[in-house]
mmCIF file of C-alpha atoms in Angstrom:
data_model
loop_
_atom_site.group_PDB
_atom_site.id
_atom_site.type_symbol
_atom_site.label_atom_id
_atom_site.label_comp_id
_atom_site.label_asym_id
_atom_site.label_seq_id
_atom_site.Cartn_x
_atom_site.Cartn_y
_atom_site.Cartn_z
ATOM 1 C CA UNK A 1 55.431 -3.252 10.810
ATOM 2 C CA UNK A 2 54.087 -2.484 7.210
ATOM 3 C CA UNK A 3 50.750 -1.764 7.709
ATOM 4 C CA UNK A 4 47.957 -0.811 4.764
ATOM 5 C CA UNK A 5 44.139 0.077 5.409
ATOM 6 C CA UNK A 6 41.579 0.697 2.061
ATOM 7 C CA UNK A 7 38.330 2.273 2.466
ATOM 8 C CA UNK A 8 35.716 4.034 0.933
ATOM 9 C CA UNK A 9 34.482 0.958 -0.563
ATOM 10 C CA UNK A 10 30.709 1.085 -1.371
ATOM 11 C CA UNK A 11 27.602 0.545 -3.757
ATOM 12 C CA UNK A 12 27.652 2.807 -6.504
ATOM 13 C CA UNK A 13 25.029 3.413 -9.882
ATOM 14 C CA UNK A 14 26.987 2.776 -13.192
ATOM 15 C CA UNK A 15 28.282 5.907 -14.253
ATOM 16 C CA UNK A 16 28.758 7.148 -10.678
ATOM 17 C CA UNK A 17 32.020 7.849 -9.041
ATOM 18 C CA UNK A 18 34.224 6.647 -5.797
ATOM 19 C CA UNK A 19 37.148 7.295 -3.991
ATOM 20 C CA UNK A 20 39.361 4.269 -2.027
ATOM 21 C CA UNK A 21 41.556 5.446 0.148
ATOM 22 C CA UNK A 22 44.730 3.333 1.391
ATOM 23 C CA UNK A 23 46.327 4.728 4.715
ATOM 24 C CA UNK A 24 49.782 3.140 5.272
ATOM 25 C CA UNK A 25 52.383 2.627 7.866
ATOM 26 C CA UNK A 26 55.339 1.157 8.973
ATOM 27 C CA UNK A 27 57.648 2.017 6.001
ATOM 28 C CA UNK A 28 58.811 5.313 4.412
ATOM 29 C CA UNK A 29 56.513 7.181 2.221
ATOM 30 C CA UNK A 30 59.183 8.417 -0.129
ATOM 31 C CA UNK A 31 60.631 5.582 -2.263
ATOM 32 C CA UNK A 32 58.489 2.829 -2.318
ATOM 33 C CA UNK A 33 55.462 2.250 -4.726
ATOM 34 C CA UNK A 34 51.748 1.974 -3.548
ATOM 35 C CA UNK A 35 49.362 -0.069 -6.100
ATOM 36 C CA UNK A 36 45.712 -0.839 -6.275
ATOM 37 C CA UNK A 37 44.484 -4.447 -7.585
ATOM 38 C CA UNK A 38 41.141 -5.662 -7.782
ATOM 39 C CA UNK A 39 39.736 -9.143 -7.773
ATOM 40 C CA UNK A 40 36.861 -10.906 -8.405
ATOM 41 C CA UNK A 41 36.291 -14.236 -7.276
ATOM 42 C CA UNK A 42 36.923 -16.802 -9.207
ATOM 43 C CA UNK A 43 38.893 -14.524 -11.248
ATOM 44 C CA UNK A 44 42.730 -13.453 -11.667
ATOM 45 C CA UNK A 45 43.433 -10.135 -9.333
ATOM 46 C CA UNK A 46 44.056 -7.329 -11.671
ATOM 47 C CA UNK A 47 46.589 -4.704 -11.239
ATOM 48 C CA UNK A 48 44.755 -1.347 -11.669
ATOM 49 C CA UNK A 49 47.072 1.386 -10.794
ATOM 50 C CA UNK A 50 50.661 1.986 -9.311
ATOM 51 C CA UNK A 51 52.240 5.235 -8.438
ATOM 52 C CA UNK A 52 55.949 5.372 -7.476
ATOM 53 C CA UNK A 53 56.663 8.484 -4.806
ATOM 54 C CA UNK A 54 60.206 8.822 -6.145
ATOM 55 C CA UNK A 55 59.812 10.364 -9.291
ATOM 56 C CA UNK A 56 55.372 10.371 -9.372
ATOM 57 C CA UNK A 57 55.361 7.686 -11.566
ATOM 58 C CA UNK A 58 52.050 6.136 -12.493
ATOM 59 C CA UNK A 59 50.933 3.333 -14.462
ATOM 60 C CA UNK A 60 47.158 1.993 -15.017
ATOM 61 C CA UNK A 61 45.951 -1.086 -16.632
ATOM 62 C CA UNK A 62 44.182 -0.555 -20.108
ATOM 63 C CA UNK A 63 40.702 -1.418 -18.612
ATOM 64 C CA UNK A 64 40.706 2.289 -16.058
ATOM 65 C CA UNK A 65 43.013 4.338 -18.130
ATOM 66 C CA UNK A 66 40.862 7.604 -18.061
ATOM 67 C CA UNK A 67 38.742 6.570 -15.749
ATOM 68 C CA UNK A 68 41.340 6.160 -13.120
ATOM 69 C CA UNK A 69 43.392 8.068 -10.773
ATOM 70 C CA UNK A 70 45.962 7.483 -8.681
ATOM 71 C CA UNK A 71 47.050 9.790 -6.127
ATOM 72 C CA UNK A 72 48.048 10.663 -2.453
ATOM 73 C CA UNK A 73 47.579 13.760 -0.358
ATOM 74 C CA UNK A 74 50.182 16.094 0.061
ATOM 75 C CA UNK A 75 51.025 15.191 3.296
ATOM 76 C CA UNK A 76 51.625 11.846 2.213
ATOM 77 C CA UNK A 77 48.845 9.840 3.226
ATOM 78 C CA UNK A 78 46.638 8.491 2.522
ATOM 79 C CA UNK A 79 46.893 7.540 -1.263
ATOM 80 C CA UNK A 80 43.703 7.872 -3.138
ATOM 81 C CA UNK A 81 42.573 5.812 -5.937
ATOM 82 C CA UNK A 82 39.827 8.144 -7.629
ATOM 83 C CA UNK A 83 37.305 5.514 -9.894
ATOM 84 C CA UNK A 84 34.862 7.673 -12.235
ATOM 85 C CA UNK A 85 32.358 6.447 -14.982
ATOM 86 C CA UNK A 86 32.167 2.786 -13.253
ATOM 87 C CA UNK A 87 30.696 0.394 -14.567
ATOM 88 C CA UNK A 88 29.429 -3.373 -13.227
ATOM 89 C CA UNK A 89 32.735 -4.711 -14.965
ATOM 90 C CA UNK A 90 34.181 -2.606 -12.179
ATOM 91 C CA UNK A 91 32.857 -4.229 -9.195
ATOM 92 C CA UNK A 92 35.481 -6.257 -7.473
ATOM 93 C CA UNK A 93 37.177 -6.051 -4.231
ATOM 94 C CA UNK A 94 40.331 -3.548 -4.245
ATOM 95 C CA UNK A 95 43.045 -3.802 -2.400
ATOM 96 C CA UNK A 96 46.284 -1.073 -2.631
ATOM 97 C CA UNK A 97 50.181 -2.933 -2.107
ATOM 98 C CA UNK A 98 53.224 -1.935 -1.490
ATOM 99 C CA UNK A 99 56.584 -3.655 -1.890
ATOM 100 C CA UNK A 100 59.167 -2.354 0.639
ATOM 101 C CA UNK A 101 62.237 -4.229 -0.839
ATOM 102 C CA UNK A 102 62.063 -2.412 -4.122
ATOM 103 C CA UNK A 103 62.611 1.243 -4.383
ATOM 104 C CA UNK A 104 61.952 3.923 -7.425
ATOM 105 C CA UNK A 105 59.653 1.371 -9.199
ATOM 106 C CA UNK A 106 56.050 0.714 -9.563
ATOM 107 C CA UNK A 107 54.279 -2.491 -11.213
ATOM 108 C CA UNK A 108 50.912 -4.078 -11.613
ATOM 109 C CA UNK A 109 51.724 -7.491 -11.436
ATOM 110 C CA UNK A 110 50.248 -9.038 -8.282
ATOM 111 C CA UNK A 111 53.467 -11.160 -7.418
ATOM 112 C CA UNK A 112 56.064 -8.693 -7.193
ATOM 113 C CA UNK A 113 53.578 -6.926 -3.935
ATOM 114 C CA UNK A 114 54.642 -8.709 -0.621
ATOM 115 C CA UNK A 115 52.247 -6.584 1.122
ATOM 116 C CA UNK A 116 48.757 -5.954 1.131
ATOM 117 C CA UNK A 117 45.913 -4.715 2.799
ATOM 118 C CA UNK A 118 42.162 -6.460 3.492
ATOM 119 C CA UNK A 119 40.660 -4.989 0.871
ATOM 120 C CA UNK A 120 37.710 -2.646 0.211
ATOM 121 C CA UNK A 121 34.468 -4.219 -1.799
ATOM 122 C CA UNK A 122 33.207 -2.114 -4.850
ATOM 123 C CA UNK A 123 29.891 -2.712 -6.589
ATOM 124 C CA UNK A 124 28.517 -1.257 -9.231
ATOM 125 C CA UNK A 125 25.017 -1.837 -9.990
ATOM 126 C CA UNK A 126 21.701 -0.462 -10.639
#
């Protein structure tokens, strides 16, 4: 059973720094991408950042390039999604993806992810 658990979620100051985590399960660790989104409500969920294990593959959306990182501990798990300079633009709730029918491939749009994990909130605010 595909399983997928952020944390690390929290209130930051603009400028400050976080690290999600996203522990997952039920799949194998070695083909299939991992992705963080974000959502506000009210708003379209954003694809932030994929990483594909195959061949370390990462994409980010325009809006965290630099800022961003994508990762995942050597033994595997959990994957990290490293957020630096945030700002209030950043606060959202983040969720990481996977999609277990697709190998060797990563993606940020939200519709091609089948599976998906509660989510972790993230403010940013003074």
């Amino acid at each position: 059973q595909v399983q997928l658990v952020e944390s690390g979620g929290g209130l930051v100051h603009p400028g400050g720094s976080l690290r999600l985590s996203c522990v997952a399960s039920g799949f194998s660790l070695d083909y299939y991408a991992i992705a963080w989104f974000r959502q506000v409500p009210g708003e379209e969920r954003e694809g932030v950042a994929c990483f594909s294990p195959s061949d370390g593959t990462t994409h980010y959306a325009d809006s965290v390039k630099g800022r961003f990182t994508i990762s995942r501990d050597s033994a595997k798990n959990p994957h990290y999604l490293q957020m630096t300079s945030l700002t209030p633009e950043d606060t959202a709730v983040y969720y990481c993806a996977t999609n277990i029918n697709r190998a060797n491939w990563c993606g940020l749009q939200g519709d091609e992810y089948p599976y998906w994990g509660q989510g972790t909130q993230v403010t940013v605010s003074s």
